[in-house]
Amino acid sequence: ICLELYAAVRRGEHRRADDLLAAMLPFLRFIVAQGLPRAIKAGLELQGRHAGPPRSPLLPLSDEETRRLRELLSGLDGNPLLENTAVGTP
């Protein structure tokens, strides 16, 4: 979605860019609220990429936070705004 957002802005498709940003906002708010290192490491683990635990004093996401992150990532992965797009084309 990030690449398509960039491409939409470059093409001057402001409404599409706004729609893409709106789709990303729940995810962006979540990762900022939970702390970038914690959320990014958990997201990598959910994708099968071992990132290890965050360094002390940070703690890993709770089970509930991880469940919510999984839901947010699933929503982004299957977002209908990305169907039939040429990501990255100016």
PDB file of C-alpha atoms in Angstrom:
ATOM      1  CA  ILE A   1       0.000   0.000   0.000  1.00  0.00           C
ATOM      2  CA  CYS A   2       2.901   2.348   0.710  1.00  0.00           C
ATOM      3  CA  LEU A   3       4.204   2.016  -2.835  1.00  0.00           C
ATOM      4  CA  GLU A   4       0.764   2.520  -4.318  1.00  0.00           C
ATOM      5  CA  LEU A   5       0.220   5.566  -2.086  1.00  0.00           C
ATOM      6  CA  TYR A   6       3.474   7.046  -3.362  1.00  0.00           C
ATOM      7  CA  ALA A   7       2.539   6.257  -6.966  1.00  0.00           C
ATOM      8  CA  ALA A   8      -0.917   7.826  -6.548  1.00  0.00           C
ATOM      9  CA  VAL A   9       0.619  11.022  -5.188  1.00  0.00           C
ATOM     10  CA  ARG A  10       3.135  11.123  -8.046  1.00  0.00           C
ATOM     11  CA  ARG A  11       0.307  10.697 -10.559  1.00  0.00           C
ATOM     12  CA  GLY A  12      -1.672  13.494  -8.891  1.00  0.00           C
ATOM     13  CA  GLU A  13      -4.460  11.102  -7.881  1.00  0.00           C
ATOM     14  CA  HIS A  14      -5.183  12.861  -4.605  1.00  0.00           C
ATOM     15  CA  ARG A  15      -8.504  11.153  -3.863  1.00  0.00           C
ATOM     16  CA  ARG A  16      -6.888   7.733  -4.333  1.00  0.00           C
ATOM     17  CA  ALA A  17      -3.953   8.763  -2.168  1.00  0.00           C
ATOM     18  CA  ASP A  18      -6.380   9.906   0.544  1.00  0.00           C
ATOM     19  CA  ASP A  19      -8.240   6.583   0.340  1.00  0.00           C
ATOM     20  CA  LEU A  20      -5.018   4.595   0.610  1.00  0.00           C
ATOM     21  CA  LEU A  21      -3.824   6.648   3.560  1.00  0.00           C
ATOM     22  CA  ALA A  22      -7.205   6.204   5.268  1.00  0.00           C
ATOM     23  CA  ALA A  23      -6.871   2.423   4.809  1.00  0.00           C
ATOM     24  CA  MET A  24      -3.411   2.503   6.389  1.00  0.00           C
ATOM     25  CA  LEU A  25      -4.250   4.772   9.334  1.00  0.00           C
ATOM     26  CA  PRO A  26      -5.489   2.093  11.777  1.00  0.00           C
ATOM     27  CA  PHE A  27      -2.269   0.139  11.224  1.00  0.00           C
ATOM     28  CA  LEU A  28      -0.077   3.229  11.503  1.00  0.00           C
ATOM     29  CA  ARG A  29      -1.829   4.353  14.687  1.00  0.00           C
ATOM     30  CA  PHE A  30      -1.431   0.890  16.179  1.00  0.00           C
ATOM     31  CA  ILE A  31       2.299   0.580  15.536  1.00  0.00           C
ATOM     32  CA  VAL A  32       2.985   4.070  16.858  1.00  0.00           C
ATOM     33  CA  ALA A  33       0.820   3.524  19.956  1.00  0.00           C
ATOM     34  CA  GLN A  34       2.465   0.176  20.757  1.00  0.00           C
ATOM     35  CA  GLY A  35       5.961   1.422  20.043  1.00  0.00           C
ATOM     36  CA  LEU A  36       7.683   0.909  16.731  1.00  0.00           C
ATOM     37  CA  PRO A  37      10.301  -1.636  17.889  1.00  0.00           C
ATOM     38  CA  ARG A  38       7.702  -3.818  19.627  1.00  0.00           C
ATOM     39  CA  ALA A  39       5.176  -3.657  16.794  1.00  0.00           C
ATOM     40  CA  ILE A  40       7.668  -4.104  13.952  1.00  0.00           C
ATOM     41  CA  LYS A  41       9.327  -7.099  15.604  1.00  0.00           C
ATOM     42  CA  ALA A  42       5.928  -8.702  16.237  1.00  0.00           C
ATOM     43  CA  GLY A  43       4.886  -8.026  12.640  1.00  0.00           C
ATOM     44  CA  LEU A  44       8.049  -9.629  11.321  1.00  0.00           C
ATOM     45  CA  GLU A  45       7.439 -12.686  13.505  1.00  0.00           C
ATOM     46  CA  LEU A  46       3.864 -12.932  12.195  1.00  0.00           C
ATOM     47  CA  GLN A  47       5.315 -13.026   8.673  1.00  0.00           C
ATOM     48  CA  GLY A  48       7.706 -15.827   9.604  1.00  0.00           C
ATOM     49  CA  ARG A  49      10.763 -13.595   9.815  1.00  0.00           C
ATOM     50  CA  HIS A  50      12.570 -14.158  13.094  1.00  0.00           C
ATOM     51  CA  ALA A  51      13.346 -10.796  14.672  1.00  0.00           C
ATOM     52  CA  GLY A  52      13.842 -11.795  18.294  1.00  0.00           C
ATOM     53  CA  PRO A  53      12.341 -10.028  21.277  1.00  0.00           C
ATOM     54  CA  PRO A  54      12.684  -6.282  21.771  1.00  0.00           C
ATOM     55  CA  ARG A  55      15.560  -5.168  23.952  1.00  0.00           C
ATOM     56  CA  SER A  56      14.941  -4.430  27.605  1.00  0.00           C
ATOM     57  CA  PRO A  57      13.159  -2.518  29.017  1.00  0.00           C
ATOM     58  CA  LEU A  58      10.682  -3.055  26.162  1.00  0.00           C
ATOM     59  CA  LEU A  59       8.425  -6.082  26.319  1.00  0.00           C
ATOM     60  CA  PRO A  60       6.952  -8.060  23.421  1.00  0.00           C
ATOM     61  CA  LEU A  61       3.372  -7.335  22.419  1.00  0.00           C
ATOM     62  CA  SER A  62       0.745  -9.099  24.493  1.00  0.00           C
ATOM     63  CA  ASP A  63      -1.295 -11.907  22.951  1.00  0.00           C
ATOM     64  CA  GLU A  64      -4.203  -9.498  22.467  1.00  0.00           C
ATOM     65  CA  GLU A  65      -1.971  -6.861  20.843  1.00  0.00           C
ATOM     66  CA  THR A  66      -0.471  -9.516  18.563  1.00  0.00           C
ATOM     67  CA  ARG A  67      -3.955 -10.694  17.577  1.00  0.00           C
ATOM     68  CA  ARG A  68      -4.929  -7.112  16.721  1.00  0.00           C
ATOM     69  CA  LEU A  69      -1.748  -6.627  14.690  1.00  0.00           C
ATOM     70  CA  ARG A  70      -2.499  -9.845  12.783  1.00  0.00           C
ATOM     71  CA  GLU A  71      -5.981  -8.506  11.956  1.00  0.00           C
ATOM     72  CA  LEU A  72      -4.590  -5.167  10.789  1.00  0.00           C
ATOM     73  CA  LEU A  73      -1.972  -6.810   8.585  1.00  0.00           C
ATOM     74  CA  SER A  74      -4.570  -9.146   7.076  1.00  0.00           C
ATOM     75  CA  GLY A  75      -6.759  -6.167   6.244  1.00  0.00           C
ATOM     76  CA  LEU A  76      -3.913  -4.423   4.488  1.00  0.00           C
ATOM     77  CA  ASP A  77      -2.827  -7.530   2.602  1.00  0.00           C
ATOM     78  CA  GLY A  78      -6.228  -8.100   1.045  1.00  0.00           C
ATOM     79  CA  ASN A  79      -7.203  -4.470   0.619  1.00  0.00           C
ATOM     80  CA  PRO A  80      -9.479  -4.007  -2.417  1.00  0.00           C
ATOM     81  CA  LEU A  81      -7.818  -0.666  -3.150  1.00  0.00           C
ATOM     82  CA  LEU A  82      -4.822  -2.618  -4.418  1.00  0.00           C
ATOM     83  CA  GLU A  83      -6.678  -4.802  -6.916  1.00  0.00           C
ATOM     84  CA  ASN A  84      -5.671  -4.188 -10.520  1.00  0.00           C
ATOM     85  CA  THR A  85      -2.998  -1.623  -9.709  1.00  0.00           C
ATOM     86  CA  ALA A  86       0.366  -1.103 -11.248  1.00  0.00           C
ATOM     87  CA  VAL A  87       2.257  -0.406  -8.042  1.00  0.00           C
ATOM     88  CA  GLY A  88       5.055   2.057  -8.455  1.00  0.00           C
ATOM     89  CA  THR A  89       4.181   3.277 -11.898  1.00  0.00           C
ATOM     90  CA  PRO A  90       4.289   7.043 -12.253  1.00  0.00           C
TER      91      PRO A  90
END
